[in-house]
XYZ file of C-alpha atoms in Angstrom:
679
model
C -0.015 0.016 0.010
C 1.129 3.533 -0.730
C 2.666 5.489 2.221
C 1.996 9.247 2.347
C 5.038 11.542 2.235
C 4.656 14.821 4.190
C 5.151 17.923 2.112
C 4.056 20.574 4.681
C 2.946 20.480 8.260
C 1.720 23.005 10.860
C -1.329 24.065 8.878
C -4.553 25.547 10.162
C -7.054 23.076 8.798
C -6.196 22.494 5.075
C -9.497 21.680 3.281
C -10.317 22.486 -0.337
C -7.558 22.704 -2.889
C -6.906 23.471 -6.608
C -3.808 22.763 -8.653
C -2.236 24.898 -11.297
C -0.748 22.112 -13.415
C 1.249 24.533 -15.610
C 3.053 26.153 -12.700
C 2.923 23.014 -10.517
C 1.400 24.961 -7.591
C -1.231 23.827 -5.183
C -3.632 26.523 -3.926
C -5.636 25.622 -0.822
C -7.688 27.182 1.995
C -7.068 26.749 5.668
C -10.110 26.684 7.922
C -8.520 29.175 10.319
C -9.006 31.832 7.650
C -6.245 31.673 5.120
C -5.614 31.181 1.412
C -2.210 29.542 0.890
C -0.025 28.160 -1.781
C 2.492 25.230 -1.945
C 5.057 25.182 -4.801
C 5.328 21.593 -5.947
C 8.292 22.527 -8.175
C 10.795 24.134 -5.853
C 12.110 27.620 -6.608
C 15.520 27.177 -4.845
C 17.684 24.515 -3.331
C 20.880 23.991 -1.369
C 23.476 21.297 -2.189
C 23.999 19.338 1.007
C 26.245 16.570 -0.297
C 27.971 15.647 -3.569
C 30.849 13.737 -5.072
C 32.252 13.333 -8.552
C 33.598 9.853 -7.736
C 32.864 7.596 -4.867
C 32.738 3.830 -4.286
C 29.722 1.928 -2.952
C 30.978 -1.499 -1.941
C 28.990 -4.637 -2.541
C 26.545 -5.446 0.374
C 27.198 -2.001 1.874
C 24.900 0.932 2.391
C 25.032 4.692 1.538
C 23.595 7.887 3.024
C 23.096 10.525 0.302
C 22.121 13.245 2.798
C 25.672 13.129 4.259
C 27.673 11.373 1.584
C 28.706 8.730 4.113
C 29.360 4.997 3.281
C 28.564 2.398 5.905
C 31.454 0.596 7.605
C 29.617 -2.707 7.541
C 27.093 -4.341 5.213
C 23.503 -5.188 6.142
C 21.158 -3.110 8.204
C 21.017 0.102 10.259
C 19.035 3.269 10.144
C 19.636 6.537 8.353
C 20.868 4.790 5.164
C 19.175 5.504 1.832
C 20.314 2.596 -0.418
C 21.748 -0.895 -0.070
C 24.002 -2.318 -2.851
C 22.488 -5.831 -2.553
C 24.475 -8.828 -3.785
C 22.355 -11.954 -3.761
C 24.816 -13.958 -5.887
C 27.692 -13.145 -8.158
C 25.035 -12.467 -10.826
C 21.890 -11.252 -8.973
C 22.337 -7.672 -7.786
C 19.865 -4.886 -6.878
C 20.020 -1.234 -5.759
C 17.565 -1.277 -2.848
C 15.868 1.684 -1.132
C 16.123 1.627 2.692
C 14.519 3.476 5.688
C 11.740 5.179 3.676
C 13.916 6.409 0.856
C 12.577 5.942 -2.692
C 14.154 5.458 -6.123
C 13.447 6.507 -9.726
C 15.342 4.926 -12.601
C 15.964 7.369 -15.415
C 18.266 5.430 -17.760
C 20.932 6.948 -19.980
C 20.009 10.621 -19.809
C 22.036 13.838 -19.437
C 23.110 13.789 -15.807
C 24.238 17.432 -15.836
C 20.964 18.732 -17.294
C 18.972 17.289 -14.376
C 18.017 20.095 -11.953
C 16.658 20.014 -8.429
C 13.186 20.922 -9.866
C 13.378 17.884 -12.184
C 14.314 15.667 -9.231
C 11.296 16.888 -7.268
C 9.016 16.090 -10.205
C 10.084 12.444 -10.786
C 8.026 9.442 -9.798
C 9.601 7.562 -6.933
C 8.815 4.098 -5.665
C 10.281 1.606 -3.189
C 10.929 -0.843 -6.014
C 14.584 -1.941 -6.267
C 16.544 -1.245 -9.442
C 17.722 -4.475 -11.114
C 21.446 -4.448 -11.702
C 22.201 -8.076 -12.454
C 25.636 -8.826 -13.751
C 24.352 -9.831 -17.223
C 22.509 -8.393 -20.156
C 19.517 -7.403 -17.940
C 21.586 -4.848 -15.929
C 19.932 -1.444 -15.706
C 22.844 0.225 -13.936
C 25.307 0.080 -16.820
C 28.057 2.664 -17.104
C 26.408 6.070 -17.676
C 22.914 5.082 -16.318
C 21.241 7.631 -14.008
C 18.827 7.163 -11.165
C 17.280 9.512 -8.586
C 16.781 9.110 -4.861
C 14.299 10.718 -2.557
C 16.235 10.286 0.652
C 15.090 9.253 4.092
C 15.317 12.869 5.137
C 13.235 14.091 2.187
C 16.028 15.492 0.120
C 16.648 14.711 -3.580
C 19.748 13.144 -5.199
C 20.795 12.459 -8.726
C 23.256 9.558 -9.160
C 25.161 8.354 -12.168
C 27.025 5.084 -12.543
C 30.709 5.670 -13.599
C 32.031 2.079 -13.417
C 29.659 -0.864 -12.740
C 30.931 -3.766 -10.625
C 30.659 -5.543 -7.323
C 32.131 -2.285 -5.943
C 30.247 0.267 -8.018
C 31.733 3.713 -8.664
C 29.157 6.555 -8.810
C 28.876 10.333 -8.817
C 25.996 12.069 -7.023
C 24.563 15.394 -5.923
C 21.935 15.867 -3.140
C 19.746 18.898 -2.848
C 17.681 20.292 0.045
C 14.705 22.214 -1.305
C 13.602 25.664 -0.130
C 10.400 26.052 1.873
C 7.600 25.920 -0.693
C 4.749 27.196 1.566
C 3.379 30.716 1.339
C 0.240 32.372 2.838
C -1.415 34.541 0.193
C -4.333 35.973 2.115
C -5.943 36.049 5.533
C -9.225 37.158 7.245
C -11.612 34.629 5.843
C -14.491 33.165 7.862
C -13.783 29.441 7.811
C -13.142 28.977 4.051
C -14.128 25.504 2.677
C -13.107 25.312 -0.993
C -11.115 27.092 -3.649
C -11.162 26.775 -7.528
C -8.937 28.658 -9.939
C -10.143 30.981 -12.689
C -9.024 30.377 -16.236
C -6.753 33.417 -16.089
C -4.655 31.918 -13.247
C -4.840 35.195 -11.365
C -8.185 34.796 -9.668
C -9.938 32.238 -7.611
C -13.409 31.528 -6.236
C -13.733 30.560 -2.553
C -16.670 29.389 -0.355
C -16.928 30.468 3.291
C -18.912 28.358 5.736
C -20.644 31.571 6.745
C -22.545 31.404 3.489
C -20.562 33.239 0.798
C -19.099 32.618 -2.600
C -16.172 34.987 -3.143
C -13.995 36.045 -6.059
C -10.400 36.687 -5.013
C -7.451 38.335 -6.730
C -4.575 35.996 -5.805
C -2.101 38.882 -6.045
C -4.062 40.778 -3.376
C -5.753 37.975 -1.603
C -6.803 39.216 1.866
C -10.462 38.853 2.651
C -10.979 42.632 2.781
C -10.292 42.873 -0.922
C -12.439 39.891 -2.060
C -15.629 40.378 -4.039
C -18.790 38.771 -2.777
C -20.349 36.955 -5.757
C -23.300 35.415 -3.863
C -24.313 35.079 -0.202
C -26.989 33.737 2.113
C -26.224 30.052 1.603
C -26.058 27.462 4.371
C -22.432 26.145 4.800
C -21.501 26.032 1.063
C -18.750 23.539 0.439
C -17.260 22.314 -2.861
C -17.475 24.423 -5.983
C -17.665 23.253 -9.579
C -16.785 26.220 -11.740
C -18.056 26.526 -15.329
C -16.513 29.939 -15.931
C -17.017 29.841 -19.762
C -20.727 29.523 -19.112
C -20.683 32.234 -16.475
C -21.882 29.934 -13.673
C -20.737 27.865 -10.727
C -22.378 24.937 -8.920
C -22.219 24.692 -5.140
C -23.531 22.204 -2.569
C -24.573 22.947 0.967
C -23.678 21.041 4.093
C -27.008 20.874 5.859
C -29.647 18.407 7.025
C -31.763 19.763 4.154
C -28.949 20.914 1.870
C -29.249 22.189 -1.708
C -27.442 21.878 -5.013
C -27.272 25.496 -6.342
C -26.327 27.035 -9.699
C -24.981 30.519 -9.249
C -24.803 33.240 -11.949
C -21.329 34.678 -11.583
C -22.328 38.036 -12.958
C -25.442 38.621 -10.808
C -25.039 36.267 -7.899
C -28.454 34.769 -8.641
C -28.994 31.378 -7.063
C -31.048 28.720 -8.784
C -32.022 25.665 -6.817
C -31.238 22.505 -8.844
C -31.965 20.033 -6.038
C -33.153 20.290 -2.422
C -33.493 17.937 0.540
C -29.898 16.703 0.302
C -28.411 15.166 3.475
C -25.175 16.813 4.495
C -23.650 17.134 1.092
C -19.910 17.938 0.879
C -18.305 17.067 -2.512
C -19.487 18.010 -5.992
C -18.447 17.331 -9.599
C -20.539 18.336 -12.612
C -19.856 16.715 -15.926
C -18.590 18.852 -18.754
C -21.918 18.505 -20.615
C -23.787 19.570 -17.451
C -26.048 16.491 -17.686
C -25.013 14.932 -14.378
C -23.662 15.846 -10.980
C -21.649 13.558 -8.711
C -22.189 14.329 -5.048
C -20.824 12.962 -1.705
C -23.276 12.859 1.083
C -22.020 12.355 4.585
C -25.442 11.571 6.285
C -25.724 8.483 4.065
C -21.985 7.869 3.514
C -22.534 7.572 -0.208
C -21.567 9.101 -3.504
C -24.435 9.377 -5.919
C -25.032 10.616 -9.456
C -27.835 13.047 -10.106
C -29.510 13.703 -13.494
C -29.629 17.476 -13.676
C -32.729 17.399 -15.852
C -34.902 14.785 -14.194
C -33.391 14.842 -10.768
C -33.095 11.038 -10.702
C -30.422 9.669 -8.302
C -28.191 6.630 -8.788
C -25.911 5.413 -6.049
C -22.315 5.149 -7.290
C -20.573 4.088 -4.023
C -22.049 3.158 -0.627
C -20.818 2.082 2.786
C -18.194 4.832 2.841
C -16.758 6.638 5.847
C -17.395 10.392 5.774
C -16.514 10.969 2.065
C -15.354 14.519 1.399
C -14.456 16.496 -1.708
C -14.413 14.895 -5.158
C -11.815 15.122 -7.932
C -11.832 13.814 -11.439
C -9.055 11.306 -11.894
C -8.482 12.483 -15.545
C -9.819 14.870 -18.087
C -11.969 12.174 -19.571
C -14.093 12.122 -16.400
C -13.670 8.375 -16.165
C -12.937 8.142 -12.415
C -13.525 10.032 -9.167
C -10.929 10.361 -6.415
C -12.106 11.195 -2.866
C -10.791 11.013 0.720
C -12.572 9.362 3.546
C -12.148 11.214 6.842
C -11.425 9.686 10.280
C -11.533 7.026 11.448
C -10.812 5.696 7.910
C -8.320 8.420 6.730
C -8.014 6.915 3.209
C -8.018 7.984 -0.364
C -10.186 5.957 -2.747
C -11.083 6.077 -6.450
C -14.323 4.935 -8.144
C -14.211 3.900 -11.816
C -17.477 5.233 -13.371
C -16.839 3.827 -16.813
C -17.968 0.374 -15.839
C -21.572 -0.871 -15.695
C -21.120 -1.388 -11.907
C -18.890 1.389 -10.543
C -15.717 -0.097 -8.968
C -14.208 1.368 -5.872
C -10.610 0.751 -5.026
C -8.410 1.872 -2.234
C -5.488 4.182 -3.358
C -3.855 4.866 0.020
C -4.366 4.344 3.778
C -2.771 5.844 6.854
C -3.358 9.428 5.750
C -3.020 12.193 8.412
C -6.162 13.002 10.296
C -9.178 14.385 8.463
C -8.194 14.413 4.799
C -10.412 16.640 2.772
C -9.320 17.015 -0.849
C -7.203 15.285 -3.465
C -5.348 17.074 -6.295
C -3.897 15.222 -9.283
C -0.360 16.422 -10.028
C 0.091 13.771 -12.656
C -1.244 10.241 -13.214
C 1.153 8.803 -10.659
C 1.209 11.591 -8.015
C -1.585 12.875 -5.816
C -1.472 15.639 -3.198
C -3.886 15.374 -0.248
C -4.913 18.194 2.047
C -5.520 16.950 5.580
C -6.175 18.907 8.862
C -2.704 20.146 9.603
C -0.621 18.587 6.822
C -0.310 18.203 3.069
C 0.919 14.833 1.884
C 2.173 13.464 -1.442
C 1.119 10.031 -2.697
C 3.491 8.446 -5.280
C 1.552 5.709 -7.008
C 2.676 2.548 -8.698
C -0.388 2.563 -10.987
C -1.906 5.446 -12.798
C -5.185 7.105 -11.659
C -5.852 7.867 -15.276
C -7.943 5.223 -16.972
C -6.346 5.228 -20.414
C -8.006 3.459 -23.313
C -7.211 2.785 -26.968
C -4.702 0.521 -28.651
C -1.173 -0.105 -27.338
C 0.264 0.245 -30.911
C -1.267 3.650 -31.722
C 0.075 4.242 -35.234
C 2.833 5.770 -37.334
C 3.206 9.527 -37.288
C -0.162 11.103 -38.179
C -1.652 7.741 -39.284
C -3.655 5.894 -36.588
C -3.015 2.161 -36.493
C -6.741 1.465 -37.088
C -6.346 3.219 -40.444
C -3.606 0.917 -41.697
C -5.018 -2.047 -43.539
C -3.038 -4.668 -45.364
C -0.009 -2.505 -44.741
C -1.478 0.600 -46.468
C -2.541 3.847 -44.801
C -6.028 5.285 -45.597
C -7.246 8.378 -43.640
C -9.750 9.608 -46.242
C -12.681 8.619 -44.067
C -11.505 11.011 -41.300
C -13.558 14.012 -42.239
C -11.602 17.233 -41.760
C -8.442 15.505 -40.767
C -5.339 17.439 -41.891
C -3.397 14.429 -43.197
C -5.297 12.799 -46.066
C -3.727 9.802 -47.770
C -5.216 6.856 -49.676
C -3.619 3.412 -50.102
C -0.181 4.806 -49.029
C 2.701 2.423 -48.278
C 5.450 3.444 -45.913
C 9.169 4.248 -46.267
C 12.027 6.218 -44.795
C 12.235 6.586 -41.003
C 8.898 5.811 -39.227
C 8.003 7.421 -35.915
C 6.155 4.653 -34.091
C 3.438 5.911 -31.711
C 2.686 3.803 -28.683
C 0.384 4.136 -25.683
C 2.901 4.705 -22.889
C 0.132 5.646 -20.421
C -1.781 2.411 -20.909
C 1.395 0.351 -20.949
C 2.732 1.912 -17.762
C -0.635 1.582 -16.052
C -0.751 -2.076 -16.985
C 2.651 -2.667 -15.395
C 4.764 -2.640 -18.624
C 7.884 -0.670 -17.624
C 9.871 -1.873 -20.654
C 9.156 -2.590 -24.292
C 10.908 -3.991 -27.217
C 10.425 -3.317 -30.990
C 10.878 -6.099 -33.607
C 10.524 -6.169 -37.389
C 9.739 -9.683 -38.714
C 11.075 -10.994 -35.460
C 14.382 -9.107 -35.489
C 15.050 -6.822 -32.495
C 15.463 -3.083 -33.236
C 17.817 -1.578 -30.805
C 19.039 1.708 -32.367
C 18.830 4.584 -29.841
C 16.448 7.433 -30.677
C 15.973 11.015 -29.598
C 12.858 12.660 -28.308
C 12.081 16.139 -26.784
C 11.738 16.152 -23.003
C 10.733 19.102 -20.859
C 13.345 20.073 -18.288
C 11.948 22.375 -15.695
C 15.314 23.548 -14.481
C 16.091 24.876 -18.014
C 12.606 25.997 -18.697
C 12.613 24.395 -22.162
C 12.421 21.135 -24.121
C 15.718 19.389 -24.723
C 16.559 16.599 -27.175
C 17.482 13.486 -25.143
C 18.562 10.125 -26.339
C 16.599 7.015 -25.406
C 19.045 4.202 -25.088
C 17.926 0.539 -24.932
C 18.745 -1.615 -21.881
C 20.230 -5.078 -22.498
C 18.926 -6.607 -25.776
C 16.869 -3.732 -27.112
C 14.609 -3.010 -24.118
C 13.467 0.577 -24.041
C 12.025 2.172 -20.816
C 8.255 3.018 -20.960
C 7.641 6.803 -20.429
C 6.209 7.314 -16.926
C 3.330 9.835 -16.616
C 5.650 12.153 -14.642
C 7.780 12.929 -17.685
C 6.542 15.480 -20.216
C 7.498 14.655 -23.773
C 6.769 17.007 -26.649
C 5.470 13.955 -28.504
C 3.975 11.939 -25.646
C 3.302 8.797 -27.654
C 6.750 8.625 -29.323
C 8.063 5.128 -28.976
C 10.718 4.516 -31.606
C 12.261 5.801 -34.872
C 12.259 2.801 -37.327
C 14.660 3.248 -40.183
C 13.252 1.123 -43.006
C 16.023 1.780 -45.540
C 17.545 -1.724 -44.882
C 14.275 -3.519 -45.413
C 13.327 -5.024 -48.771
C 10.239 -3.620 -50.367
C 7.154 -5.572 -49.370
C 4.876 -6.384 -46.442
C 6.555 -6.474 -43.000
C 5.311 -6.963 -39.425
C 6.315 -4.491 -36.673
C 5.867 -6.068 -33.243
C 5.759 -4.353 -29.855
C 6.550 -6.552 -26.916
C 5.769 -5.429 -23.338
C 7.678 -6.429 -20.264
C 7.172 -6.069 -16.573
C 8.713 -3.756 -13.980
C 10.959 -6.305 -12.364
C 13.145 -7.441 -15.184
C 13.396 -6.652 -18.863
C 13.605 -10.242 -20.034
C 11.797 -13.506 -20.327
C 8.295 -13.913 -21.836
C 6.568 -10.674 -22.709
C 3.360 -9.640 -20.970
C 1.780 -9.057 -24.350
C 2.677 -8.527 -28.023
C 1.052 -5.992 -30.332
C 1.653 -6.143 -34.092
C 1.137 -4.012 -37.041
C 1.665 -4.867 -40.743
C 3.128 -2.179 -42.976
C 3.880 -2.169 -46.733
C 7.441 -0.870 -47.100
C 8.526 0.831 -50.432
C 11.843 2.726 -50.566
C 12.058 2.796 -54.357
C 11.612 6.039 -56.291
C 9.569 6.732 -59.425
C 11.371 6.600 -62.787
C 10.739 9.659 -64.900
C 12.126 10.775 -68.286
C 11.124 12.854 -71.329
C 12.205 10.429 -74.002
C 11.398 12.533 -77.101
C 9.901 15.886 -78.003
C 7.851 15.564 -81.088
C 7.072 18.609 -83.323
C 3.932 18.610 -85.528
C 5.599 19.891 -88.696
C 3.225 21.411 -91.213
C 4.499 19.181 -93.975
C 6.717 16.426 -92.490
C 4.394 15.285 -89.772
C 5.888 14.233 -86.419
C 9.546 15.349 -86.333
C 11.727 14.679 -83.248
C 13.420 17.729 -81.712
C 16.830 17.132 -80.201
C 17.837 18.407 -76.823
C 18.384 22.211 -77.144
C 17.078 22.023 -80.672
C 15.640 25.046 -82.437
C 12.188 24.880 -84.100
C 11.816 27.521 -86.886
C 8.935 26.180 -88.943
C 5.243 25.768 -88.310
C 3.292 24.448 -86.520
C 3.297 25.517 -82.826
C 2.020 22.074 -81.674
C 4.020 19.389 -79.802
C 3.668 16.024 -78.200
C 6.042 14.330 -75.761
C 6.992 10.637 -75.355
C 7.514 10.145 -71.639
C 8.218 7.440 -69.097
C 6.608 7.780 -65.661
C 6.885 4.459 -63.804
C 6.707 3.172 -60.287
C 8.006 -0.316 -60.247
C 6.117 -1.186 -57.076
C 2.856 0.203 -58.541
C 2.545 2.946 -55.966
C 2.481 6.022 -58.239
C 0.417 8.933 -56.888
C 0.495 11.561 -59.706
C 2.522 13.143 -62.470
C 2.495 16.380 -64.339
C 4.369 18.174 -67.134
C 4.770 21.927 -67.217
C 6.226 24.216 -69.905
C 8.469 27.072 -68.611
C 9.732 30.066 -70.580
C 10.551 33.744 -70.461
C 10.232 35.700 -67.222
C 8.703 33.122 -64.875
C 6.015 32.207 -67.463
C 4.557 28.691 -67.396
C 1.710 26.618 -68.680
C 0.419 23.019 -67.973
C 1.094 20.418 -70.585
C -0.485 17.269 -69.211
C -0.983 15.354 -66.016
C -2.267 12.102 -64.508
C -3.272 10.826 -61.033
C -3.964 7.602 -59.220
C -7.568 6.511 -59.102
C -8.256 4.381 -56.051
C -11.243 2.766 -57.778
C -8.792 0.872 -59.951
C -7.218 -0.894 -56.973
C -3.995 -0.599 -54.975
C -1.574 -0.761 -57.894
C -0.894 1.919 -60.494
C 2.480 1.928 -62.103
C 1.865 5.062 -64.327
C 2.424 5.694 -68.094
C 4.692 3.091 -69.729
C 7.825 4.009 -71.665
C 7.063 5.714 -74.976
C 3.586 6.928 -73.943
C 2.738 10.024 -76.054
C 1.117 13.004 -74.343
C -0.927 15.090 -74.526
C -3.887 14.336 -76.786
C -4.653 16.543 -78.567
C -1.082 18.122 -78.895
C 0.093 20.948 -76.717
C -0.028 24.347 -78.349
C 2.819 26.811 -77.539
C 1.819 30.117 -75.943
C 4.996 31.978 -76.770
C 6.247 31.354 -80.330
C 9.703 32.934 -79.942
C 11.473 31.950 -76.784
C 13.531 29.154 -75.172
C 11.301 26.543 -73.442
C 11.968 24.019 -70.711
C 9.619 21.161 -70.168
C 9.608 19.732 -66.631
C 8.142 16.398 -65.815
C 7.419 15.574 -62.102
C 6.137 12.471 -60.460
C 5.167 11.593 -56.820
C 4.581 8.157 -55.504
C 2.276 7.399 -52.564
C 4.945 6.417 -50.075
C 4.802 8.238 -46.710
C 6.722 8.215 -43.461
C 3.559 9.019 -41.520
C 3.949 12.769 -41.913
C 4.591 13.541 -45.565
C 4.929 11.993 -49.062
C 8.579 11.132 -49.591
C 9.446 10.449 -53.188
C 9.347 13.268 -55.724
C 11.258 12.731 -58.947
C 11.746 15.352 -61.740
C 13.203 15.441 -65.237
C 13.456 18.297 -67.718
C 14.371 18.916 -71.334
C 14.801 22.225 -73.206
C 14.323 23.515 -76.794
C 14.014 26.895 -78.415
C 11.053 28.148 -80.533
C 11.736 30.687 -83.247
C 8.514 30.410 -85.153
C 7.333 32.948 -87.763
């Protein structure tokens, strides 16, 4: 079970909260009359210990807060890691005394800031470092430690072995807690405005307030609406100009409040000590926690019909969507339970599961920092929950597609997106070539326990490193970082705590070495413990590969002579006699039958041009179109010159249908010139 990690203590009754996911800041109210903020990404830090080279002996322990190595192997308190040696082969880096680890792989050690360290997902899982191909702690590998004292360390392996040489740096973060405003009468909940500068707050005394967070004392707040009975959780629909609020009373109400006028509309009455509230994006349903009945129920906002979602709870408090898809609801249960639970509302029978127990007394609200990290406001403490499974309920395929082409729009190896109305990338019966950016469902993989994956083509492992853009908070920008495989081509699944510019990026597959034809790309998923053995599951996609180019040429230019008939004109030839009509024998061929289109254009003078002829693939004829055969004469009827006295260049261009998922790849051109000096 997940153990809460204290982020801030000594609070005056932390209740409702709202997270600014962009700035990674938690805004919350304290019942003793304050609006406060907790920076989840620290602004400053102090280095408390570091070394560019130190030895951690086999079976010994290390304290990263002090940089001290144990004098004996085995147990003891105060140590952060144990370099475990089960056999001469089986080795693990093990967290001790409440410390936690995050394996990062082969990333840029120097680029990792204290803010990055604070944002990583940490667990008590050991890092496998076996003395074989499965070793994760190879030379250059990086991992992070949240120490037993709550500090953060980055560690890089310099020289792997029984006695492992490492370098490290440990940071102590600055105090992230700040009081923004005081003077409130028992505030209950807070939600953020879209502008990030204002918030709405409920007071138990009966008010809904609008607060400027840069000038947040109660005396400066604007009363939006008043006269309610102990209003609690707010659901803000600011773009609609309204907010929903529930009252905690023996005959409580669900109210809709006009933010401009403060007018209250009763949506439902006779509710029994309601606390938490969520309204769906379409405003068809409300989910409400009711303490008198210890239930969470769904209410149809049109008919008023109620459906129980979860029963038998212990003082359920504020509600939080687990993800933007509104597929799950997170909620705390207050004492004596002091737990956090989640109910999956996507199933026919809603499923309730325990997320964490042993929370500090009287937990009130849950904020989702990312799919694997929650922050909980309790009476005098804010806690962090680092999860081993995501609270997001991701759906969709594991193998998502190639570039802009979804996997479910690749049939028989060919891409077809023409049935996606309005979609920006329209292709029909397109094969693939070049370097393919494989898109995979990291969220679903990680949630299902797949911490590693392997890519194969026709059963052959693909282990070339690839680069992707990763956000680094310390630098304030995206950086290009290499993703190196572990062992025999095992890549690390992206955890939800990492922000990638292309979040589904899984591999760059260079197809230049593959023969043209149908190939099978396989994605094998592996568990958290060891990247080897039998895969958890395998997901395959067939693709038609074509790395050939169209063949184009203007074989002959034929002049329609007024007496001699068709007369070939040599390259750079001069035509001085009538007529002004021409035809062209051309070759436009795609040997794999994947031609998309061709066209010929006449160019002359000062940027003048005119079309000569063209042709395009017709899907109705089937998958294969090779194009005009050698010696094909075009156009019919003959092309008539616009300018009778000028040099002309005739340019023939052909495209095939081959794509890399983002663009058509193969464009071939050919040109030939003559001069017209006609009477």
